[in-house]
mmCIF file of N, CA and C and ligand atoms in Angstrom:
data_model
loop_
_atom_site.group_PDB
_atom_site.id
_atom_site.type_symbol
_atom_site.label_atom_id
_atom_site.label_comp_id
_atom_site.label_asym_id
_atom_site.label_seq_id
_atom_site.Cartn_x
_atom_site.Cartn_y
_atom_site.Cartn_z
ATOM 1 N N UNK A 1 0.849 -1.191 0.000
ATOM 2 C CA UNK A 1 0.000 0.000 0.000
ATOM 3 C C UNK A 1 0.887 1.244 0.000
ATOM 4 N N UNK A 2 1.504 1.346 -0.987
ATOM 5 C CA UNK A 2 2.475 2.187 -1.305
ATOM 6 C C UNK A 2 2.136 4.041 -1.812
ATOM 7 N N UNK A 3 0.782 3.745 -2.177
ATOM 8 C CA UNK A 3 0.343 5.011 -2.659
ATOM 9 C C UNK A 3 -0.124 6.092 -1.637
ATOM 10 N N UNK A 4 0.104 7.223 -1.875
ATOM 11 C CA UNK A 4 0.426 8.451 -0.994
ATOM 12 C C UNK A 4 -1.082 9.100 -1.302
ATOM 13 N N UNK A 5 -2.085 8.434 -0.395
ATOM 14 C CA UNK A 5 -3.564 8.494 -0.917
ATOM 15 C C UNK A 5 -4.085 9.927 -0.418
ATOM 16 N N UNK A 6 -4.883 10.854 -1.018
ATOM 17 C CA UNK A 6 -5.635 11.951 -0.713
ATOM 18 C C UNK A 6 -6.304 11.429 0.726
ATOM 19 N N UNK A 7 -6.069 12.111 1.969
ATOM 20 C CA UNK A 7 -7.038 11.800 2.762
ATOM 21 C C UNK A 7 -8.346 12.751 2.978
ATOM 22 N N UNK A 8 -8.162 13.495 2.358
ATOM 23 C CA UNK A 8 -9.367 14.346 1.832
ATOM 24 C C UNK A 8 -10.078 14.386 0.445
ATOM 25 N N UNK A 9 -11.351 15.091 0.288
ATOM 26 C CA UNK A 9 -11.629 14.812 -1.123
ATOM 27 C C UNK A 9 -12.792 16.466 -1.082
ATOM 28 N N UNK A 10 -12.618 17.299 -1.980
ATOM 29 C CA UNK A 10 -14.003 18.037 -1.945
ATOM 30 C C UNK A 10 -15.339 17.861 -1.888
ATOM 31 N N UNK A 11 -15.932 18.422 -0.950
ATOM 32 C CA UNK A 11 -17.092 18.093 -0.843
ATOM 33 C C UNK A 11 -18.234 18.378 -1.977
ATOM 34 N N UNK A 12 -18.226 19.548 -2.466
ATOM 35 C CA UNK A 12 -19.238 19.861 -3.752
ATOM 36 C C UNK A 12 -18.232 20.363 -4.936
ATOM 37 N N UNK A 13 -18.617 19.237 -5.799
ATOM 38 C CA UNK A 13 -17.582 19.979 -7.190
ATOM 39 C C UNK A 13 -18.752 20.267 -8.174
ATOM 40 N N UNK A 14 -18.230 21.272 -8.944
ATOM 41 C CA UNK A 14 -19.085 21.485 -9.813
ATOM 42 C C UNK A 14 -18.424 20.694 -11.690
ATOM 43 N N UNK A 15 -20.001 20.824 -12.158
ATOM 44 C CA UNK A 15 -19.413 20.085 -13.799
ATOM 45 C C UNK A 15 -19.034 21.026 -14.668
ATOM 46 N N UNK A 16 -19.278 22.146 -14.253
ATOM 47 C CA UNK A 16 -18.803 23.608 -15.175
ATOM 48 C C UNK A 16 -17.515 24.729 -14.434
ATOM 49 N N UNK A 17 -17.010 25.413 -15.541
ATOM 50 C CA UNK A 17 -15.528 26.173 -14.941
ATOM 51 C C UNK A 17 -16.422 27.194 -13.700
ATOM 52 N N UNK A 18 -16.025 27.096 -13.003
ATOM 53 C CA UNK A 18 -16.469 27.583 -11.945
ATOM 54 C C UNK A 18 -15.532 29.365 -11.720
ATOM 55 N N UNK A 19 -16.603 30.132 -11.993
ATOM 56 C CA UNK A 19 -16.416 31.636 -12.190
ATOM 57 C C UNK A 19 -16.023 32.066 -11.276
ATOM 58 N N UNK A 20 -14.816 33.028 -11.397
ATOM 59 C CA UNK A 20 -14.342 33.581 -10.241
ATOM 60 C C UNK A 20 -15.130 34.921 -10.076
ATOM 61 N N UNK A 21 -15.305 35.210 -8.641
ATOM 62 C CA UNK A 21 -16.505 35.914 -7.864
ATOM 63 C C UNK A 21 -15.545 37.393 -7.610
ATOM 64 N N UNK A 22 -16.275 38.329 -6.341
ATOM 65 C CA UNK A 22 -15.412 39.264 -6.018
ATOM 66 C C UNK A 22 -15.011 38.856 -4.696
ATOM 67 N N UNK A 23 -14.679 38.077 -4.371
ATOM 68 C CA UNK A 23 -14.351 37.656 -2.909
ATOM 69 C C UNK A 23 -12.858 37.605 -3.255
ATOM 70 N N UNK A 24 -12.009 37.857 -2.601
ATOM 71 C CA UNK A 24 -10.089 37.911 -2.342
ATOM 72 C C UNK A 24 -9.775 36.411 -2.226
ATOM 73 N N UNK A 25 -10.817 36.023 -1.097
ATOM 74 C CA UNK A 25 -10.321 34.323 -0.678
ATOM 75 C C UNK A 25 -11.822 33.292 -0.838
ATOM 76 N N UNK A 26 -11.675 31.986 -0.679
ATOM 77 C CA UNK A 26 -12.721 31.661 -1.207
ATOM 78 C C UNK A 26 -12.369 29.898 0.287
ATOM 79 N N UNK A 27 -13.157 29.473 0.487
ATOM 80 C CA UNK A 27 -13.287 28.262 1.069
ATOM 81 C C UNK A 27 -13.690 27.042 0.361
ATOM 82 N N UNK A 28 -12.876 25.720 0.419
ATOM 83 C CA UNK A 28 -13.101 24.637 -0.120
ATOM 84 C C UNK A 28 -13.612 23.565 1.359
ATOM 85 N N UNK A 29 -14.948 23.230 1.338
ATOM 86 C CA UNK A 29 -14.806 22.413 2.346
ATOM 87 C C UNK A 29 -14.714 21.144 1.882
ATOM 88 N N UNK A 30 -14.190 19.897 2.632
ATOM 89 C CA UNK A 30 -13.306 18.653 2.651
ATOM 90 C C UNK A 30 -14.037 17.887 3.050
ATOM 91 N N UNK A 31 -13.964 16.502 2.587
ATOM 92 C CA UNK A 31 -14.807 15.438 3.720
ATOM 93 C C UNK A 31 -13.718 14.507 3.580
ATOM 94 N N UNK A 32 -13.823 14.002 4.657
ATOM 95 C CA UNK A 32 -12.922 12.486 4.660
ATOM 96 C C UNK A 32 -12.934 11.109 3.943
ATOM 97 N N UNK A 33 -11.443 11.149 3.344
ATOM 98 C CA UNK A 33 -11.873 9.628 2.571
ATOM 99 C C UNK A 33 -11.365 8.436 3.475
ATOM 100 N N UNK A 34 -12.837 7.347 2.620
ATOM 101 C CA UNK A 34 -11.847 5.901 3.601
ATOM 102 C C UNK A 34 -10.492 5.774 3.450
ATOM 103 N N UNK A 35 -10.005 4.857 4.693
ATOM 104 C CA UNK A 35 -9.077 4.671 4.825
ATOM 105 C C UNK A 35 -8.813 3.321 4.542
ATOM 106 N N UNK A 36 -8.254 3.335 3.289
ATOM 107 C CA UNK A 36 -8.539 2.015 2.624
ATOM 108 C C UNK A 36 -7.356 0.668 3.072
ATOM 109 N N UNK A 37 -6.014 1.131 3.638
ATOM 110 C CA UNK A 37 -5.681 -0.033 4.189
ATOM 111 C C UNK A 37 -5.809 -0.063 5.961
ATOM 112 N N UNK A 38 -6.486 0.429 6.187
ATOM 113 C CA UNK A 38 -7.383 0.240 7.814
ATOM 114 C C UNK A 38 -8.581 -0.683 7.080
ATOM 115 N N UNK A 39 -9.027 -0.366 6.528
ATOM 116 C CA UNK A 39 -10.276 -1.188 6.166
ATOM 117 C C UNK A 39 -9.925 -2.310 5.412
ATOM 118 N N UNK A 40 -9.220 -2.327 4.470
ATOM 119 C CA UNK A 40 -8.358 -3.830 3.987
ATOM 120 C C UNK A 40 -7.991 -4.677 4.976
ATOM 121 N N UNK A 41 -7.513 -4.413 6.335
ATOM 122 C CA UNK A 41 -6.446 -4.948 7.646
ATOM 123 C C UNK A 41 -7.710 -6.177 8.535
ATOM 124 N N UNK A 42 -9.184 -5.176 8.128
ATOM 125 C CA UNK A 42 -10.363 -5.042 9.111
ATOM 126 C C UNK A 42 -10.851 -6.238 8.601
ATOM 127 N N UNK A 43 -10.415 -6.508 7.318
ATOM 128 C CA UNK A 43 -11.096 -7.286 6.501
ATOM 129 C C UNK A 43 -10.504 -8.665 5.842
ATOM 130 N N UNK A 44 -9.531 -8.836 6.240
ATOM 131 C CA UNK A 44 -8.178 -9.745 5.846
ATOM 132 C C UNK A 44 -8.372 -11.002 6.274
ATOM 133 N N UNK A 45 -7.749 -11.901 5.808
ATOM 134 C CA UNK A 45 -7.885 -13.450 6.182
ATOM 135 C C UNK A 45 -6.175 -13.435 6.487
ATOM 136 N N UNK A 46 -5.854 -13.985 5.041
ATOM 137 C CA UNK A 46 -4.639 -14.482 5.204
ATOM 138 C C UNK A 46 -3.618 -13.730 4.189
ATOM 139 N N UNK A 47 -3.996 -12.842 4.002
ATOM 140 C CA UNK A 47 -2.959 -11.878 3.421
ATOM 141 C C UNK A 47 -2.238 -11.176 4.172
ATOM 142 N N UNK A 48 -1.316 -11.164 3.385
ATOM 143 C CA UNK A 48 -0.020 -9.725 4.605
ATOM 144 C C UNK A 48 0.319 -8.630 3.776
ATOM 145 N N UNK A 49 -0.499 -7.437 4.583
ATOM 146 C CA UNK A 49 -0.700 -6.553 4.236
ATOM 147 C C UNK A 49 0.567 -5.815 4.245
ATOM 148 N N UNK A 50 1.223 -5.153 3.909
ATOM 149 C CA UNK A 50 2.182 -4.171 3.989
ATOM 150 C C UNK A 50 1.706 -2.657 3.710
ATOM 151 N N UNK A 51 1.925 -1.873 4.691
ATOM 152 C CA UNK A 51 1.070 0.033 4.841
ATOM 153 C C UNK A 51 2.866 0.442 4.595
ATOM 154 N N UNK A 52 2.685 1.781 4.305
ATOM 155 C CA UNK A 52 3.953 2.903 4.682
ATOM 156 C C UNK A 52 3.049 3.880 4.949
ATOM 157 N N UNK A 53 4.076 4.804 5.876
ATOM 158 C CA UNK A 53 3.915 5.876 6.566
ATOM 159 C C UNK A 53 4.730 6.570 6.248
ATOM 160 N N UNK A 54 4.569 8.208 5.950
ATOM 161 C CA UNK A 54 5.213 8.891 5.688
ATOM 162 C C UNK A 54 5.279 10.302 6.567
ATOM 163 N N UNK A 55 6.527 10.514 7.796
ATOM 164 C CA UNK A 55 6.166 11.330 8.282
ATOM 165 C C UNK A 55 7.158 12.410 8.535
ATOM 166 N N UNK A 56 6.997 13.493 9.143
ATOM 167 C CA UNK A 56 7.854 14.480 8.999
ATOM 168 C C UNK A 56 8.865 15.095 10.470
ATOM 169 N N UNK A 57 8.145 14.202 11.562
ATOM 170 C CA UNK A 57 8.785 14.371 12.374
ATOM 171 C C UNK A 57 8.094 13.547 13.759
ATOM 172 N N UNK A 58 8.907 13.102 14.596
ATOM 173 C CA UNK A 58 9.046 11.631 15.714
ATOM 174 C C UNK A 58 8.219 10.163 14.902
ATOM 175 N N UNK A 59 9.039 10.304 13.784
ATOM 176 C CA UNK A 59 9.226 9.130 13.095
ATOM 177 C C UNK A 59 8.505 7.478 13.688
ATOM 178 N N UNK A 60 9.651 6.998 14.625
ATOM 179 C CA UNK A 60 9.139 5.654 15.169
ATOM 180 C C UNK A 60 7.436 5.849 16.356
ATOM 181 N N UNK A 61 7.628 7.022 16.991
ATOM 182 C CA UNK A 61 6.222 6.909 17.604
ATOM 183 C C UNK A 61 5.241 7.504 16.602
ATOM 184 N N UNK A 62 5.423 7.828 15.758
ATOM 185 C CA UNK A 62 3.987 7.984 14.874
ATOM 186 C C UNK A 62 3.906 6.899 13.999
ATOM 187 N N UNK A 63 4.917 5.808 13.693
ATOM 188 C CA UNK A 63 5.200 4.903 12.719
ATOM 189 C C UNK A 63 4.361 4.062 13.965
ATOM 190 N N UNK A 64 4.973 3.982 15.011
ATOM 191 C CA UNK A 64 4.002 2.711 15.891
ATOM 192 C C UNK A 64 2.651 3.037 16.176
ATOM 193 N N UNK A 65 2.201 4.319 16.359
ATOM 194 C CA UNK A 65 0.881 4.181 16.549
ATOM 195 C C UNK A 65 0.195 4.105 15.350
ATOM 196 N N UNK A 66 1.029 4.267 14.397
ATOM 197 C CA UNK A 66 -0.085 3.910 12.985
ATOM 198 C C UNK A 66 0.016 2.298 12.792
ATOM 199 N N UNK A 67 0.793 2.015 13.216
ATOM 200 C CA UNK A 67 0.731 0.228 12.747
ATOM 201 C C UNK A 67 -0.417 -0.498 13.260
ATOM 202 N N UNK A 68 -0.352 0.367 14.685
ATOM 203 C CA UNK A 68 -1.398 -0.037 15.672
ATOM 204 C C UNK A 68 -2.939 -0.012 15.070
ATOM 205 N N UNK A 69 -3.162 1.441 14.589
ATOM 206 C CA UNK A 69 -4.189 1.877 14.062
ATOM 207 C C UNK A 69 -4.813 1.518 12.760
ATOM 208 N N UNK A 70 -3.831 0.485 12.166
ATOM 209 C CA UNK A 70 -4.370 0.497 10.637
ATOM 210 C C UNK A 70 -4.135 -1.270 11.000
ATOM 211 N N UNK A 71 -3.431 -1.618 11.764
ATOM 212 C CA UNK A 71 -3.838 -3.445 11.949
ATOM 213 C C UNK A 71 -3.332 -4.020 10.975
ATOM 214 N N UNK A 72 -1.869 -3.388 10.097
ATOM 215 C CA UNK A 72 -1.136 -4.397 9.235
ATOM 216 C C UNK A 72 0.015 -5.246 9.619
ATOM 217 N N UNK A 73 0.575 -5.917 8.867
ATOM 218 C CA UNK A 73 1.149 -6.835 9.156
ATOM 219 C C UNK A 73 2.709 -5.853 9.169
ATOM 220 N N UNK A 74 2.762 -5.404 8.401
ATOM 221 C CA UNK A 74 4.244 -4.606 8.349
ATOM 222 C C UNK A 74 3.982 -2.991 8.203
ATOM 223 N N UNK A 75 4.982 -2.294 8.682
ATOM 224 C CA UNK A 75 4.654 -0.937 7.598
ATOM 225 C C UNK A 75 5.770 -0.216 7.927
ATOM 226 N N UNK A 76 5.833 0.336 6.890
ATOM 227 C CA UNK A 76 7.364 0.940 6.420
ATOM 228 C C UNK A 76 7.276 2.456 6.755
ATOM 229 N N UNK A 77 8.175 3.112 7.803
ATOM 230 C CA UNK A 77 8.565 4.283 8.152
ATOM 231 C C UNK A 77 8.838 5.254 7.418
ATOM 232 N N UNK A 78 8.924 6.168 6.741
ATOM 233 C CA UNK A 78 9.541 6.992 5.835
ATOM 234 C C UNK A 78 9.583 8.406 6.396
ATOM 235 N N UNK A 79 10.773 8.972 6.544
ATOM 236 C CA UNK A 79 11.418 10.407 7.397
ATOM 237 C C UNK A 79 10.711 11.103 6.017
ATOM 238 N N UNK A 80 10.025 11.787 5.975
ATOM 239 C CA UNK A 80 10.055 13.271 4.637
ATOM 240 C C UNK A 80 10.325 14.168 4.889
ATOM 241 N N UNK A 81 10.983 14.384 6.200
ATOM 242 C CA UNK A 81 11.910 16.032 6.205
ATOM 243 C C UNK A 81 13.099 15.881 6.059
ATOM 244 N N UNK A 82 13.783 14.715 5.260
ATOM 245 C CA UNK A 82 15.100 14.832 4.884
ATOM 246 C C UNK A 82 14.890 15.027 3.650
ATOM 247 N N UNK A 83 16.003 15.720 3.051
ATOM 248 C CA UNK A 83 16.092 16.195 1.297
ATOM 249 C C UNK A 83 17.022 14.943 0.889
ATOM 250 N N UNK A 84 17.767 14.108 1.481
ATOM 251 C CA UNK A 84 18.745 13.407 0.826
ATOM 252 C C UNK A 84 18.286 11.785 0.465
ATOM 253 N N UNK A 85 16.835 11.784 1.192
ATOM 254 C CA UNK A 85 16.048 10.505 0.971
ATOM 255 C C UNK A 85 14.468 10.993 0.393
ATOM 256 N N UNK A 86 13.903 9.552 0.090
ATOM 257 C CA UNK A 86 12.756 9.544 -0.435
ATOM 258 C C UNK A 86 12.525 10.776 -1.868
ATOM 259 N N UNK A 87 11.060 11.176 -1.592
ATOM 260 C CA UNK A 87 11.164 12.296 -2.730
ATOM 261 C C UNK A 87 11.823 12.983 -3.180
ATOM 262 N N UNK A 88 12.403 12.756 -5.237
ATOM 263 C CA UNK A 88 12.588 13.494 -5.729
ATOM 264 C C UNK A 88 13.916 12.728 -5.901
ATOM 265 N N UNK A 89 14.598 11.672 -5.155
ATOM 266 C CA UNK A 89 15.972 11.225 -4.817
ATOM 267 C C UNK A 89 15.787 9.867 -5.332
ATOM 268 N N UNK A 90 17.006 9.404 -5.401
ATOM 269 C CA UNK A 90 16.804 7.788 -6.221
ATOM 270 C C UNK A 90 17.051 6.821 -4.819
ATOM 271 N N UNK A 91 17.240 7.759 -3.931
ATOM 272 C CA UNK A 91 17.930 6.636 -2.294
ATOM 273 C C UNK A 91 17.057 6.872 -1.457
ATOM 274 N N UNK A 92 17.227 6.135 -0.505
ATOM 275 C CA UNK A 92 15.656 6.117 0.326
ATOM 276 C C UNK A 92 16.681 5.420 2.140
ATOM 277 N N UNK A 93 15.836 5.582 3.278
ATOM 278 C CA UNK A 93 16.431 5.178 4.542
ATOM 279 C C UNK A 93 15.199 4.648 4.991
ATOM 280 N N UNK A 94 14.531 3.459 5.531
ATOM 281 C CA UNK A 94 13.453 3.492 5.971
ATOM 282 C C UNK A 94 13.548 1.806 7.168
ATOM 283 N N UNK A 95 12.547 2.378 7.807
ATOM 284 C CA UNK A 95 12.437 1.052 8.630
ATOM 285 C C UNK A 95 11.040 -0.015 9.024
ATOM 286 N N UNK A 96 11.494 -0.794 9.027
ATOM 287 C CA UNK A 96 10.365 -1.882 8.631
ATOM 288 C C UNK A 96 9.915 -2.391 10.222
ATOM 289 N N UNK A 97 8.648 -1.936 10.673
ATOM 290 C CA UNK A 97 7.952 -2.335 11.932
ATOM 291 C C UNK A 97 7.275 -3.339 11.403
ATOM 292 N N UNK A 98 7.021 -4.475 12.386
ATOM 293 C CA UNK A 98 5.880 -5.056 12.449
ATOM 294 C C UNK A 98 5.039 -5.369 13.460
ATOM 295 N N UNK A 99 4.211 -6.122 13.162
ATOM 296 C CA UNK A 99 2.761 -6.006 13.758
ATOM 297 C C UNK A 99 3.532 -6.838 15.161
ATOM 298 N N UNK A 100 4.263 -7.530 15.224
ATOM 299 C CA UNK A 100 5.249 -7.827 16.971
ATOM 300 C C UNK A 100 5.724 -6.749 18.159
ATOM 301 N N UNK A 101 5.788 -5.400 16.936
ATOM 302 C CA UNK A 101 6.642 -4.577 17.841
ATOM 303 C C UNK A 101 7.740 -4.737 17.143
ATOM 304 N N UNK A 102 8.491 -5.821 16.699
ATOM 305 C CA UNK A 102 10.047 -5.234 16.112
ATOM 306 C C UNK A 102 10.292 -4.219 14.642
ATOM 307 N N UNK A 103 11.255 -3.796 15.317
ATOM 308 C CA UNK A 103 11.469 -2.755 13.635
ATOM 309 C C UNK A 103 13.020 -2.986 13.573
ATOM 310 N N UNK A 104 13.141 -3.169 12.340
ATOM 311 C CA UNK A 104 14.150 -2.608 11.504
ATOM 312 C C UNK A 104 14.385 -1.844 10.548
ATOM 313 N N UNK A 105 15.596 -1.380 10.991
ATOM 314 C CA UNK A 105 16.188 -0.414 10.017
ATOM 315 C C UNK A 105 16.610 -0.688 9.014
ATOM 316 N N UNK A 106 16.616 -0.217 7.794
ATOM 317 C CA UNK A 106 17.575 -0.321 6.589
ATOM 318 C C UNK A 106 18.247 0.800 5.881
ATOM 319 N N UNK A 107 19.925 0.787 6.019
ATOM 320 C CA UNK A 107 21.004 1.967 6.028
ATOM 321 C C UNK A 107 20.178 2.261 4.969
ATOM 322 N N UNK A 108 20.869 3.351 4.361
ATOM 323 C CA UNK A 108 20.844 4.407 3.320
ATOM 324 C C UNK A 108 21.102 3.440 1.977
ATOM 325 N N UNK A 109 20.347 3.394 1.044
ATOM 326 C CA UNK A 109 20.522 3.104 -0.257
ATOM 327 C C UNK A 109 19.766 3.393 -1.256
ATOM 328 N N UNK A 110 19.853 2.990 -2.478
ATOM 329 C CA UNK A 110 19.227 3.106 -3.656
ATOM 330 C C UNK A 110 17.240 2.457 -3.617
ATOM 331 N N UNK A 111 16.635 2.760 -4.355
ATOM 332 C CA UNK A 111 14.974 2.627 -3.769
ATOM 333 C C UNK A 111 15.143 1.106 -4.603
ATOM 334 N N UNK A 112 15.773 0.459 -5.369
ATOM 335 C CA UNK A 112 15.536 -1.040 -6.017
ATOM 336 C C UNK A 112 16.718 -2.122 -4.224
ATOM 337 N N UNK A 113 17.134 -1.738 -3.905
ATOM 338 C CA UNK A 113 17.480 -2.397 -3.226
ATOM 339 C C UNK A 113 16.844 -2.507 -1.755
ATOM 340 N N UNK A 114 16.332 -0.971 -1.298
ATOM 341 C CA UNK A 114 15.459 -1.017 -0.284
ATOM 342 C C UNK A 114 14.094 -1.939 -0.575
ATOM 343 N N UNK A 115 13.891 -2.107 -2.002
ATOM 344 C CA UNK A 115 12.407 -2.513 -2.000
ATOM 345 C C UNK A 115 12.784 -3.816 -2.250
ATOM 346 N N UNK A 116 13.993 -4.608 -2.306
ATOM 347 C CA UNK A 116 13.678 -6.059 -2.139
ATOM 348 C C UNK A 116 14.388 -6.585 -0.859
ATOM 349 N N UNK A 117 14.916 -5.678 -0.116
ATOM 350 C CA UNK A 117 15.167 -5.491 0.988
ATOM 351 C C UNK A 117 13.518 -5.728 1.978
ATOM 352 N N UNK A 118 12.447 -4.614 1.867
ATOM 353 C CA UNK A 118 11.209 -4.977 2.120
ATOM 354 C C UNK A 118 10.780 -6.412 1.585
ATOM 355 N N UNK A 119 10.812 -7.041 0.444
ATOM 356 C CA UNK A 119 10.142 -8.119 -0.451
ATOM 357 C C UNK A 119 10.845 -9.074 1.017
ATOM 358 N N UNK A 120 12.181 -9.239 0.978
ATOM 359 C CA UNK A 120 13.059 -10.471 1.607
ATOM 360 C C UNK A 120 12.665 -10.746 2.695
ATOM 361 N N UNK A 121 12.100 -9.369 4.016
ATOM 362 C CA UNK A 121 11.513 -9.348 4.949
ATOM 363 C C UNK A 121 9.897 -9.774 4.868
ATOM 364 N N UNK A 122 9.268 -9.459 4.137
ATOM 365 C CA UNK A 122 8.091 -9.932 4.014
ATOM 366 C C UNK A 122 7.912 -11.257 3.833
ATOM 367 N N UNK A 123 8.804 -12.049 3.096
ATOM 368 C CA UNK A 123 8.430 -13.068 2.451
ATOM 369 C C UNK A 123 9.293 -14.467 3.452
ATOM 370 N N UNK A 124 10.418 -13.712 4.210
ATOM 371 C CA UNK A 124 10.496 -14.599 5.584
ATOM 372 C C UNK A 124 9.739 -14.691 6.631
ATOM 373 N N UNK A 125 8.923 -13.517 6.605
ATOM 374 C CA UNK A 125 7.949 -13.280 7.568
ATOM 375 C C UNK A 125 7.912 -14.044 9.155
HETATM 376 N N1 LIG B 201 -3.811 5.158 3.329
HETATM 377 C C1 LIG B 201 -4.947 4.577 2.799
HETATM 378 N N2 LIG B 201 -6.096 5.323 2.673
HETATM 379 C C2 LIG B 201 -6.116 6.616 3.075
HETATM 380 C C3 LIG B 201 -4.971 7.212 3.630
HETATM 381 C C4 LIG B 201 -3.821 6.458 3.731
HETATM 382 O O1 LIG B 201 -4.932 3.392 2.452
HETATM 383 N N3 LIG B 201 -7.242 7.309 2.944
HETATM 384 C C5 LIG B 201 -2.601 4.329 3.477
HETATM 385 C C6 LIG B 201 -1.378 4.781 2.686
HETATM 386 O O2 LIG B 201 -1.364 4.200 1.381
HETATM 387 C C7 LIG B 201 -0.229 4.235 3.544
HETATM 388 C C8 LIG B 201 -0.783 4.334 4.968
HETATM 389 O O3 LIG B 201 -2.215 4.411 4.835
HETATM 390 O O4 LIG B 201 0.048 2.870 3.272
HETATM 391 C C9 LIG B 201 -0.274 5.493 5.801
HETATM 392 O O5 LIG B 201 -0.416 6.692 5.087
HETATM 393 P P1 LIG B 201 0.058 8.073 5.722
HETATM 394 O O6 LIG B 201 -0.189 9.166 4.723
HETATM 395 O O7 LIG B 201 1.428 7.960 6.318
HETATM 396 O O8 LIG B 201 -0.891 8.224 6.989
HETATM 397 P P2 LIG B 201 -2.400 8.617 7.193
HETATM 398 O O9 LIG B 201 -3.171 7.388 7.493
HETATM 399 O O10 LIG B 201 -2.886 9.433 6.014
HETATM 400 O O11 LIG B 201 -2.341 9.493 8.518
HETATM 401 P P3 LIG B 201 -1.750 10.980 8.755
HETATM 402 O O12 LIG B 201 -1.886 11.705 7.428
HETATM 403 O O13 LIG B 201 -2.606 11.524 9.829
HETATM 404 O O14 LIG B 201 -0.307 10.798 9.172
#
């Protein structure tokens, strides 16, 4: 569950270009979308789910309470306030919790080796 999903969505869109008014600022209100691997986790037999998290700061306690919260089997940490990993970069640093409580780390490398780095862990499970 790798995709970096909208957790919002507009509430009223319109089917036509929507005219700009005399107002300076304008309000978009939001509604919440499912949370589709919480609800995949809710719903699981015998699959192993793998989530990532992507966060910007106290990393492992927001990485553990989301593991908690979404009920997967693994899920992968990701720092996004570093410039020298993840977005935009071909190298990535990330660490692999699971649903036990243990995490590991994996040093600094290229994103084809971190991701069979993830595969190798998953698939010893
Ligand atoms: N995810 C999902 N459905 C959503 C939002 C997120 O399935 N509506 C999944 C992502 O694909 C990812 C995981 O949940 O595998 C964690 O996503 P992340 O953006 O880190 O966390 P959020 O659940 O959106 O929580 P927050 O933005 O509050 O950190």
């Amino acid at each position: 569950m790798a995709a970096a999903v909208a957790d919002y969505r507009v509430k009223n869109y319109s089917q036509q270009k929507m005219k700009k008014g005399e107002e300076d600022t304008i309000t978009l209100e939001l509604v919440k979308n499912p949370d589709i691997l919480a609800e995949l986790c809710k719903n699981k037999s015998h699959q192993v789910v793998v989530g990532f998290c992507a966060e910007s700061e106290n990393l492992l306690e927001n990485a553990k309470a989301k593991i908690e919260k979404k009920g997967c089997d693994f899920l992968i940490a990701n720092d996004i306030s570093r410039k020298d990993i993840g977005f935009g970069v071909d190298e990535n640093e990330v660490s692999i919790l699971d649903k036990n409580g243990g995490i590991t780390k994996l040093e600094k490398a290229s994103k084809g080796v971190i991701a069979r780095k993830i595969w190798e862990r998953v698939v010893e499970k």
